Amino acid sequence: MDTALYFLFPGVIVIADLLRRRSKPLLYSVVFVVGLFLCFGYMTGSDWRAYELAYGLLLIKESPPHSTDPGFLLLMLPFTLSGVEFWHFFIVAKVVLYLIFCYYIRRFAAHDFYYAFAIFYGYIAVFLFIDNPMRNLIASAVYLFALKHIREREWLKYLFVCFVAVLFHKSALLLIPLYFVLNRTYQARHIAIAFIAFNALIHIYGGDLVQAVKSIDYAGYADSKETAEKLYSYVLADDIEDKRFSLGLLARYIAFIVLILSKKRIERSSGYGAMIFNGSILVIVILRLAFLWPILVRVVIPLSLFFCVAIAIAVRSSDGIMKPVYYATFLVFYSAALYSQITSAYKYIPYTSYLSYCFADKPDYEYRSDYNLSHSPYRDKSPR
């Protein structure tokens, strides 16, 4: 039943598009209903456990773990000083971030909002708001405000926004060079040639790259064994040999072809068209490298909106015999990806909502922390 619940909302979004695309009340209603599901998850996810403990320490005027990023500490501080309960703070933060992402989806895809929103839901939103890596989510939302400075070529303002994002997650440092890449126009054939050459190099020299990264002594860059192990997990996937080819990789190859064929339509879609296209191609390239260095997945999150919008424009603007082909291919891969996501670990099923406990006694931390770990049919797929 919970599995079907996750598939209900993409259907609602698409039906809303078929009913009346220009109706603002309908649009706001859809955003509201989907937001209730995404932002009010209770015992789902994983990172909230550490956040709740850190928040609790601040409430009793004790120091949180040193690993907590300064931006997140500053964000929590006024709420803890006011005595606000953790879950009220946490849900408010998620709602605000959710609305920021919705705002930018509408800004980038005014004529294809519902399809872009549906893709966003299945491609990245379930991970961002149900599993909820909150610090990374905040950094990504902050980075979205830097995009206009790329378009207007305001380097110092762009840099400032990036450094604000770094306060919430250090991986945002990797976003700074995108200023020089996103808002340029490239020829489709040059992109295709570079992409083929890039993938050939990965296929031929991927093993050598793995061995080179494995040979690095990470203990020399860390202050403890635990930090060294975490650093190792960030920069190298343990099961690299099994990731040379997968259904996800095939989907990204198909997406690349679709994007190249739709390049002009995407670039002409809005004032951010070139940025949307370049960002979507970067998502595919970065994910190809992420099978070697998982930390690069963090860079994809703020760029994910570009990919969602670009695919929506490409699918919706297709015509002739390609239209049913695009729609059928999209539906198959979308369903497979969403199902794979929610059954990949204990974090998504069973789904519980904070709204169910608004007027009831709240279970204690230990019960909530162990609930999905004990009750999920997919608990054995990931370590506790």
Coordinates of N, CA and C in Angstrom, one line a residue, residues 92-304:
V92 N 9.0 23.1 9.2 CA 9.0 24.5 8.6 C 10.1 24.7 7.6
A93 N 11.3 24.2 8.0 CA 12.5 24.3 7.1 C 12.2 23.5 5.8
K94 N 11.7 22.3 5.9 CA 11.4 21.5 4.7 C 10.4 22.2 3.8
V95 N 9.3 22.8 4.4 CA 8.3 23.5 3.6 C 8.9 24.6 2.9
V96 N 9.7 25.4 3.6 CA 10.3 26.6 2.9 C 11.2 26.2 1.7
L97 N 12.0 25.2 2.0 CA 12.9 24.7 0.9 C 12.1 24.1 -0.3
Y98 N 11.0 23.4 0.1 CA 10.2 22.8 -1.0 C 9.6 23.9 -1.9
L99 N 9.1 25.0 -1.2 CA 8.5 26.1 -2.0 C 9.5 26.8 -2.8
I100 N 10.8 26.9 -2.4 CA 11.9 27.5 -3.2 C 12.1 26.6 -4.4
F101 N 12.1 25.3 -4.3 CA 12.3 24.5 -5.5 C 11.1 24.6 -6.4
C102 N 9.9 24.6 -5.9 CA 8.7 24.8 -6.7 C 8.7 26.1 -7.5
Y103 N 9.2 27.2 -6.8 CA 9.3 28.5 -7.4 C 10.2 28.4 -8.6
Y104 N 11.3 27.8 -8.5 CA 12.3 27.8 -9.6 C 11.8 26.8 -10.7
I105 N 11.1 25.8 -10.4 CA 10.6 24.9 -11.4 C 9.6 25.7 -12.3
R106 N 8.8 26.5 -11.6 CA 7.8 27.3 -12.4 C 8.5 28.4 -13.2
R107 N 9.6 29.0 -12.6 CA 10.3 30.0 -13.3 C 11.0 29.5 -14.5
F108 N 11.5 28.2 -14.5 CA 12.2 27.7 -15.6 C 11.3 27.0 -16.6
A109 N 10.2 26.5 -16.1 CA 9.3 25.7 -17.0 C 7.8 26.3 -16.9
A110 N 7.6 27.5 -17.2 CA 6.3 28.1 -17.0 C 5.2 27.4 -17.8
H111 N 5.6 26.9 -19.0 CA 4.6 26.2 -19.9 C 4.6 24.7 -19.7
D112 N 5.5 24.2 -19.0 CA 5.6 22.7 -18.8 C 5.8 22.4 -17.3
F113 N 5.1 23.2 -16.4 CA 5.3 23.1 -15.0 C 5.0 21.7 -14.5
Y114 N 3.8 21.2 -14.8 CA 3.3 20.0 -14.2 C 4.2 18.8 -14.6
Y115 N 4.7 18.7 -15.8 CA 5.5 17.6 -16.2 C 6.9 17.8 -15.6
A116 N 7.4 19.0 -15.5 CA 8.7 19.2 -14.8 C 8.6 18.9 -13.3
F117 N 7.4 19.2 -12.8 CA 7.2 19.0 -11.3 C 7.1 17.5 -11.1
A118 N 6.4 16.8 -12.0 CA 6.3 15.3 -11.8 C 7.6 14.6 -11.9
I119 N 8.5 15.1 -12.9 CA 9.8 14.5 -13.0 C 10.7 14.8 -11.8
F120 N 10.5 16.1 -11.3 CA 11.3 16.5 -10.1 C 10.9 15.6 -8.9
Y121 N 9.6 15.3 -8.8 CA 9.1 14.4 -7.7 C 9.8 13.1 -7.7
G122 N 9.8 12.4 -8.9 CA 10.3 11.1 -9.0 C 11.8 11.0 -9.0
Y123 N 12.4 12.0 -9.7 CA 13.8 12.0 -9.9 C 14.7 12.3 -8.7
I124 N 14.2 13.4 -7.9 CA 15.1 13.8 -6.8 C 14.3 14.2 -5.5
A125 N 13.0 14.6 -5.7 CA 12.3 15.2 -4.5 C 12.0 14.1 -3.4
V126 N 11.7 12.9 -3.8 CA 11.5 11.8 -2.8 C 12.7 11.6 -2.0
F127 N 13.9 11.6 -2.6 CA 15.2 11.5 -1.9 C 15.4 12.7 -1.0
L128 N 15.2 13.9 -1.6 CA 15.5 15.2 -0.8 C 14.6 15.4 0.4
F129 N 13.3 15.1 0.2 CA 12.4 15.4 1.3 C 11.9 14.3 2.2
I130 N 12.1 13.1 1.7 CA 11.7 11.9 2.5 C 13.0 11.3 3.2
D131 N 14.0 11.0 2.4 CA 15.3 10.6 3.1 C 15.9 11.9 3.8
N132 N 15.8 13.0 3.0 CA 16.1 14.3 3.6 C 17.5 14.5 4.1
P133 N 18.5 14.6 3.2 CA 19.8 15.1 3.7 C 19.7 16.6 3.8
M134 N 19.3 17.1 5.0 CA 18.9 18.5 5.1 C 19.9 19.5 4.8
R135 N 21.1 19.3 5.3 CA 22.2 20.3 5.0 C 22.5 20.4 3.5
N136 N 22.5 19.3 2.9 CA 22.7 19.3 1.4 C 21.6 20.0 0.7
L137 N 20.4 19.7 1.2 CA 19.2 20.3 0.6 C 19.2 21.8 0.7
I138 N 19.6 22.3 1.9 CA 19.6 23.8 2.1 C 20.7 24.4 1.2
A139 N 21.9 23.8 1.2 CA 22.9 24.3 0.3 C 22.5 24.3 -1.1
S140 N 21.7 23.3 -1.6 CA 21.2 23.3 -3.0 C 20.2 24.4 -3.2
A141 N 19.3 24.6 -2.2 CA 18.3 25.7 -2.4 C 19.0 27.1 -2.4
V142 N 20.0 27.2 -1.6 CA 20.8 28.5 -1.6 C 21.4 28.7 -2.9
Y143 N 22.0 27.7 -3.5 CA 22.7 27.8 -4.8 C 21.8 28.2 -5.9
L144 N 20.5 27.9 -5.8 CA 19.5 28.3 -6.8 C 19.5 29.8 -6.9
F145 N 19.7 30.5 -5.8 CA 19.7 32.0 -5.9 C 20.9 32.5 -6.6
A146 N 21.9 31.7 -6.8 CA 23.1 32.2 -7.5 C 23.0 32.2 -9.0
L147 N 22.0 31.5 -9.5 CA 21.8 31.3 -10.9 C 21.6 32.6 -11.7
K148 N 20.9 33.5 -11.1 CA 20.7 34.8 -11.8 C 22.0 35.6 -11.9
H149 N 22.9 35.3 -11.0 CA 24.2 36.0 -11.1 C 25.1 35.4 -12.2
I150 N 24.9 34.1 -12.5 CA 25.6 33.6 -13.7 C 25.0 34.2 -14.9
R151 N 23.7 34.3 -15.0 CA 23.1 34.9 -16.2 C 23.5 36.4 -16.4
E152 N 23.6 37.1 -15.3 CA 23.9 38.5 -15.4 C 25.4 38.8 -15.3
R153 N 26.2 37.7 -15.2 CA 27.7 37.7 -15.2 C 28.2 38.6 -14.0
E154 N 27.6 38.3 -12.8 CA 28.0 39.0 -11.6 C 28.8 38.0 -10.8
W155 N 30.1 37.9 -11.0 CA 31.0 36.9 -10.4 C 31.0 37.0 -8.9
L156 N 31.2 38.2 -8.4 CA 31.4 38.4 -6.9 C 30.1 38.0 -6.2
K157 N 29.0 38.4 -6.7 CA 27.7 38.1 -6.1 C 27.5 36.5 -6.2
Y158 N 27.8 36.0 -7.3 CA 27.8 34.5 -7.4 C 28.6 33.8 -6.4
L159 N 29.8 34.3 -6.3 CA 30.8 33.7 -5.3 C 30.3 33.8 -3.9
F160 N 29.7 35.0 -3.6 CA 29.1 35.2 -2.2 C 28.0 34.1 -1.9
V161 N 27.1 33.9 -2.8 CA 26.0 33.0 -2.6 C 26.6 31.6 -2.5
C162 N 27.6 31.2 -3.3 CA 28.2 29.9 -3.2 C 28.8 29.7 -1.8
F163 N 29.5 30.7 -1.2 CA 30.1 30.6 0.1 C 29.0 30.5 1.2
V164 N 27.9 31.1 1.0 CA 26.8 30.9 1.9 C 26.3 29.5 1.9
A165 N 26.2 28.9 0.7 CA 25.9 27.5 0.5 C 26.9 26.6 1.2
V166 N 28.2 26.9 1.1 CA 29.3 26.2 1.7 C 29.1 26.1 3.3
L167 N 28.5 27.1 3.9 CA 28.2 27.1 5.3 C 27.3 26.0 5.7
F168 N 26.5 25.5 4.8 CA 25.6 24.4 5.1 C 26.1 23.0 4.6
H169 N 26.9 23.0 3.6 CA 27.5 21.8 3.1 C 28.8 22.1 2.3
K170 N 29.9 21.5 2.7 CA 31.2 21.8 2.1 C 31.2 21.4 0.6
S171 N 30.4 20.5 0.2 CA 30.4 20.0 -1.2 C 30.0 21.2 -2.2
A172 N 29.4 22.2 -1.6 CA 29.0 23.4 -2.5 C 30.3 24.1 -3.1
L173 N 31.4 23.8 -2.5 CA 32.6 24.4 -3.1 C 32.8 23.9 -4.6
L174 N 32.4 22.7 -4.8 CA 32.5 22.1 -6.2 C 31.6 22.8 -7.2
L175 N 30.7 23.6 -6.7 CA 29.8 24.3 -7.6 C 30.3 25.6 -8.2
I176 N 31.4 26.1 -7.5 CA 31.9 27.4 -7.9 C 32.4 27.5 -9.4
P177 N 33.1 26.5 -9.9 CA 33.5 26.5 -11.3 C 32.4 26.5 -12.3
L178 N 31.2 26.1 -11.9 CA 30.1 26.1 -12.9 C 29.7 27.5 -13.4
Y179 N 30.2 28.5 -12.8 CA 30.0 29.9 -13.3 C 30.5 30.0 -14.7
F180 N 31.6 29.3 -15.0 CA 32.3 29.5 -16.3 C 31.8 28.5 -17.3
V181 N 30.8 27.7 -16.9 CA 30.3 26.6 -17.8 C 28.9 26.8 -18.2
L182 N 28.0 27.1 -17.3 CA 26.6 27.0 -17.4 C 26.0 27.9 -18.5
N183 N 26.4 29.2 -18.5 CA 25.7 30.1 -19.3 C 26.4 30.4 -20.7
R184 N 26.9 29.3 -21.3 CA 27.6 29.4 -22.6 C 26.8 28.6 -23.6
T185 N 27.0 28.9 -24.9 CA 26.3 28.1 -25.9 C 27.4 27.2 -26.6
Y186 N 27.1 25.9 -26.6 CA 28.0 24.9 -27.3 C 27.3 24.3 -28.4
Q187 N 28.0 23.9 -29.4 CA 27.5 23.2 -30.6 C 27.1 21.7 -30.2
A188 N 26.0 21.3 -30.7 CA 25.5 19.9 -30.3 C 26.5 18.9 -30.7
R189 N 27.1 19.0 -31.9 CA 28.0 17.9 -32.4 C 29.3 17.9 -31.5
H190 N 29.7 19.1 -31.1 CA 30.9 19.1 -30.2 C 30.6 18.4 -28.9
I191 N 29.4 18.7 -28.3 CA 29.0 18.0 -27.1 C 29.0 16.5 -27.3
A192 N 28.4 16.1 -28.4 CA 28.2 14.6 -28.6 C 29.6 14.0 -28.7
I193 N 30.5 14.6 -29.5 CA 31.8 14.0 -29.7 C 32.6 13.9 -28.3
A194 N 32.5 15.0 -27.6 CA 33.2 15.0 -26.3 C 32.6 14.0 -25.3
F195 N 31.2 13.8 -25.4 CA 30.6 12.8 -24.5 C 31.0 11.4 -24.8
I196 N 31.1 11.1 -26.1 CA 31.5 9.8 -26.6 C 32.9 9.5 -26.1
A197 N 33.8 10.5 -26.4 CA 35.2 10.3 -26.0 C 35.4 10.2 -24.5
F198 N 34.6 11.0 -23.7 CA 34.6 10.9 -22.3 C 34.2 9.5 -21.7
N199 N 33.1 9.0 -22.3 CA 32.7 7.6 -21.9 C 33.7 6.5 -22.3
A200 N 34.3 6.7 -23.4 CA 35.3 5.7 -23.9 C 36.5 5.7 -22.9
L201 N 36.9 6.9 -22.5 CA 38.0 7.0 -21.5 C 37.7 6.4 -20.2
I202 N 36.5 6.6 -19.7 CA 36.0 6.0 -18.5 C 36.0 4.5 -18.6
H203 N 35.5 4.0 -19.7 CA 35.5 2.6 -19.9 C 36.9 2.0 -19.9
I204 N 37.8 2.6 -20.6 CA 39.1 2.1 -20.8 C 40.0 2.3 -19.5
Y205 N 39.9 3.4 -18.9 CA 40.8 3.8 -17.8 C 40.2 3.8 -16.5
G206 N 38.9 3.4 -16.4 CA 38.2 3.5 -15.1 C 38.9 2.6 -14.1
G207 N 39.3 1.4 -14.5 CA 40.0 0.6 -13.5 C 41.3 1.2 -12.9
D208 N 42.0 1.8 -13.8 CA 43.3 2.5 -13.4 C 43.0 3.7 -12.4
L209 N 41.9 4.4 -12.7 CA 41.5 5.5 -11.8 C 41.1 5.0 -10.4
V210 N 40.4 3.9 -10.4 CA 40.0 3.3 -9.1 C 41.3 2.9 -8.3
Q211 N 42.2 2.2 -9.0 CA 43.4 1.8 -8.3 C 44.2 3.0 -7.8
A212 N 44.2 4.1 -8.5 CA 45.0 5.3 -8.1 C 44.3 5.9 -6.9
V213 N 43.0 6.0 -6.9 CA 42.3 6.5 -5.7 C 42.4 5.6 -4.5
K214 N 42.4 4.3 -4.7 CA 42.6 3.4 -3.6 C 43.9 3.5 -3.0
S215 N 44.9 3.9 -3.7 CA 46.3 3.9 -3.2 C 46.6 5.1 -2.3
I216 N 45.7 6.0 -2.3 CA 45.8 7.2 -1.4 C 45.7 6.9 0.0
D217 N 46.5 7.4 0.9 CA 46.4 7.1 2.3 C 45.5 8.2 2.9
Y218 N 44.2 7.8 3.1 CA 43.3 8.8 3.6 C 43.5 9.1 5.1
A219 N 44.1 8.2 5.8 CA 44.4 8.5 7.2 C 45.2 9.7 7.4
G220 N 46.1 10.0 6.4 CA 46.9 11.2 6.5 C 46.2 12.5 6.4
Y221 N 44.9 12.4 5.9 CA 44.1 13.6 5.7 C 43.0 13.7 6.7
A222 N 43.0 12.9 7.7 CA 41.9 12.8 8.7 C 42.4 12.8 10.1
D223 N 41.6 13.3 11.0 CA 42.0 13.3 12.4 C 41.6 12.1 13.2
S224 N 40.9 11.2 12.5 CA 40.5 9.9 13.2 C 40.2 8.8 12.2
K225 N 40.2 7.6 12.6 CA 39.9 6.5 11.8 C 38.5 6.6 11.1
E226 N 37.6 7.1 11.9 CA 36.2 7.2 11.4 C 36.1 8.2 10.3
T227 N 36.8 9.3 10.5 CA 36.8 10.4 9.5 C 37.5 9.9 8.2
A228 N 38.6 9.1 8.4 CA 39.3 8.5 7.2 C 38.3 7.6 6.4
E229 N 37.6 6.8 7.2 CA 36.7 5.8 6.5 C 35.5 6.6 5.8
K230 N 35.1 7.6 6.4 CA 34.0 8.4 5.8 C 34.5 9.1 4.5
L231 N 35.8 9.6 4.6 CA 36.4 10.2 3.4 C 36.5 9.2 2.3
Y232 N 36.9 8.0 2.7 CA 37.1 7.0 1.7 C 35.8 6.6 1.0
S233 N 34.7 6.6 1.8 CA 33.4 6.3 1.2 C 32.9 7.4 0.3
Y234 N 33.3 8.6 0.6 CA 32.9 9.7 -0.2 C 33.6 9.7 -1.6
V235 N 34.9 9.3 -1.6 CA 35.6 9.5 -2.9 C 35.7 8.2 -3.7
L236 N 35.3 7.1 -3.1 CA 35.4 5.8 -3.9 C 34.2 4.9 -3.6
A237 N 33.6 4.4 -4.6 CA 32.5 3.4 -4.5 C 33.2 2.0 -4.3
D238 N 32.7 1.3 -3.3 CA 33.2 0.0 -3.0 C 33.0 -1.0 -4.1
D239 N 31.8 -0.9 -4.7 CA 31.4 -2.0 -5.7 C 31.6 -1.4 -7.1
I240 N 32.7 -0.8 -7.3 CA 32.9 -0.1 -8.6 C 32.9 -1.1 -9.8
E241 N 33.3 -2.3 -9.5 CA 33.3 -3.3 -10.6 C 31.9 -3.6 -11.1
D242 N 30.9 -3.4 -10.3 CA 29.6 -3.8 -10.6 C 28.8 -2.6 -11.3
K243 N 29.5 -1.5 -11.4 CA 28.8 -0.3 -11.8 C 29.2 0.2 -13.2
R244 N 29.9 -0.7 -14.0 CA 30.3 -0.3 -15.3 C 29.1 -0.1 -16.2
F245 N 28.0 -0.9 -16.0 CA 26.8 -0.7 -16.8 C 25.6 -1.1 -15.9
S246 N 24.5 -0.3 -16.1 CA 23.3 -0.5 -15.3 C 22.1 0.1 -16.1
L247 N 20.9 -0.2 -15.6 CA 19.7 0.3 -16.1 C 19.8 1.8 -16.0
G248 N 20.3 2.3 -14.9 CA 20.4 3.8 -14.8 C 21.3 4.4 -15.8
L249 N 22.4 3.8 -16.1 CA 23.3 4.3 -17.1 C 22.7 4.3 -18.4
L250 N 22.0 3.2 -18.8 CA 21.3 3.2 -20.1 C 20.3 4.3 -20.2
A251 N 19.5 4.6 -19.1 CA 18.5 5.6 -19.0 C 19.2 7.0 -19.3
R252 N 20.4 7.2 -18.7 CA 21.1 8.4 -18.9 C 21.6 8.6 -20.3
Y253 N 22.0 7.5 -21.0 CA 22.5 7.5 -22.4 C 21.3 7.9 -23.3
I254 N 20.1 7.3 -23.0 CA 18.9 7.7 -23.8 C 18.6 9.1 -23.5
A255 N 18.6 9.6 -22.3 CA 18.3 11.0 -21.9 C 19.3 11.9 -22.7
F256 N 20.5 11.6 -22.8 CA 21.5 12.4 -23.5 C 21.1 12.6 -24.9
I257 N 20.7 11.5 -25.6 CA 20.3 11.5 -27.0 C 19.1 12.4 -27.1
V258 N 18.1 12.2 -26.3 CA 16.9 13.1 -26.3 C 17.2 14.5 -26.1
L259 N 18.1 14.8 -25.2 CA 18.5 16.2 -24.9 C 19.2 16.9 -26.1
I260 N 20.1 16.1 -26.7 CA 20.8 16.6 -27.9 C 19.9 16.9 -29.0
L261 N 18.9 16.0 -29.2 CA 17.9 16.2 -30.3 C 17.0 17.4 -30.0
S262 N 16.8 17.7 -28.8 CA 15.9 18.8 -28.4 C 16.6 20.1 -27.9
K263 N 17.9 20.2 -28.2 CA 18.8 21.3 -27.7 C 18.2 22.6 -28.1
K264 N 17.8 22.9 -29.3 CA 17.3 24.2 -29.7 C 16.0 24.6 -29.0
R265 N 15.1 23.6 -28.9 CA 13.9 23.9 -28.2 C 14.1 24.2 -26.7
I266 N 15.0 23.5 -26.1 CA 15.3 23.8 -24.7 C 15.9 25.1 -24.5
E267 N 16.9 25.5 -25.4 CA 17.6 26.7 -25.2 C 16.6 27.9 -25.5
R268 N 15.6 27.7 -26.3 CA 14.7 28.8 -26.7 C 13.5 28.9 -25.7
S269 N 13.5 28.0 -24.7 CA 12.3 27.9 -23.8 C 12.2 29.1 -22.9
S270 N 13.3 29.7 -22.5 CA 13.2 30.8 -21.6 C 14.6 31.5 -21.6
G271 N 14.7 32.6 -20.8 CA 16.0 33.3 -20.7 C 17.0 32.4 -20.1
Y272 N 16.6 31.3 -19.4 CA 17.6 30.4 -18.8 C 17.8 29.2 -19.6
G273 N 17.3 29.2 -20.9 CA 17.4 28.0 -21.7 C 18.7 27.4 -21.9
A274 N 19.8 28.2 -22.2 CA 21.1 27.7 -22.3 C 21.6 27.0 -21.0
M275 N 21.3 27.7 -19.9 CA 21.7 27.2 -18.6 C 21.0 25.9 -18.3
I276 N 19.7 25.8 -18.6 CA 19.0 24.6 -18.4 C 19.6 23.4 -19.2
F277 N 19.9 23.7 -20.5 CA 20.4 22.6 -21.3 C 21.8 22.2 -20.8
N278 N 22.7 23.1 -20.6 CA 24.1 22.8 -20.1 C 24.0 22.1 -18.8
G279 N 23.2 22.6 -17.9 CA 23.1 21.9 -16.6 C 22.6 20.5 -16.7
S280 N 21.6 20.2 -17.6 CA 21.1 18.9 -17.7 C 22.2 17.9 -18.3
I281 N 23.0 18.4 -19.2 CA 24.1 17.6 -19.7 C 25.1 17.3 -18.6
L282 N 25.4 18.4 -17.8 CA 26.4 18.2 -16.7 C 25.9 17.1 -15.7
V283 N 24.6 17.1 -15.5 CA 24.1 16.0 -14.6 C 24.4 14.6 -15.1
I284 N 24.3 14.4 -16.4 CA 24.6 13.1 -16.9 C 26.1 12.8 -16.8
V285 N 26.9 13.8 -17.1 CA 28.4 13.6 -17.1 C 28.8 13.4 -15.7
I286 N 28.3 14.2 -14.7 CA 28.8 14.1 -13.3 C 28.3 12.7 -12.8
L287 N 27.1 12.3 -13.1 CA 26.7 11.0 -12.6 C 27.5 9.8 -13.2
R288 N 28.0 10.0 -14.4 CA 28.9 9.0 -15.0 C 30.2 8.9 -14.1
L289 N 30.7 10.1 -13.6 CA 31.9 10.1 -12.8 C 31.6 9.6 -11.4
A290 N 30.3 9.8 -10.9 CA 30.0 9.5 -9.6 C 30.0 8.0 -9.3
F291 N 30.0 7.2 -10.3 CA 30.2 5.7 -10.0 C 31.6 5.5 -9.5
L292 N 32.5 6.4 -9.8 CA 33.9 6.3 -9.3 C 34.0 7.1 -8.0
W293 N 33.4 8.3 -7.9 CA 33.6 9.1 -6.7 C 32.2 9.6 -6.3
P294 N 31.6 8.8 -5.4 CA 30.2 9.1 -4.9 C 29.9 10.5 -4.5
I295 N 30.9 11.2 -3.9 CA 30.7 12.6 -3.4 C 30.2 13.5 -4.5
L296 N 30.5 13.2 -5.8 CA 30.0 14.0 -6.9 C 28.5 14.0 -7.0
V297 N 27.8 13.0 -6.5 CA 26.4 13.0 -6.5 C 25.8 14.3 -5.8
R298 N 26.6 14.8 -4.8 CA 26.1 16.0 -4.1 C 26.0 17.2 -5.1
V299 N 26.9 17.2 -6.1 CA 26.9 18.4 -7.0 C 25.7 18.3 -7.9
V300 N 25.1 17.1 -8.1 CA 24.0 17.0 -9.0 C 22.7 17.6 -8.4
I301 N 22.6 17.6 -7.1 CA 21.3 18.0 -6.5 C 20.9 19.4 -6.9
P302 N 21.7 20.4 -6.8 CA 21.2 21.7 -7.3 C 21.0 21.8 -8.8
L303 N 21.7 20.9 -9.5 CA 21.5 20.9 -11.0 C 20.4 20.1 -11.4
S304 N 19.8 19.4 -10.5 CA 18.7 18.4 -10.9 C 17.5 19.1 -11.5

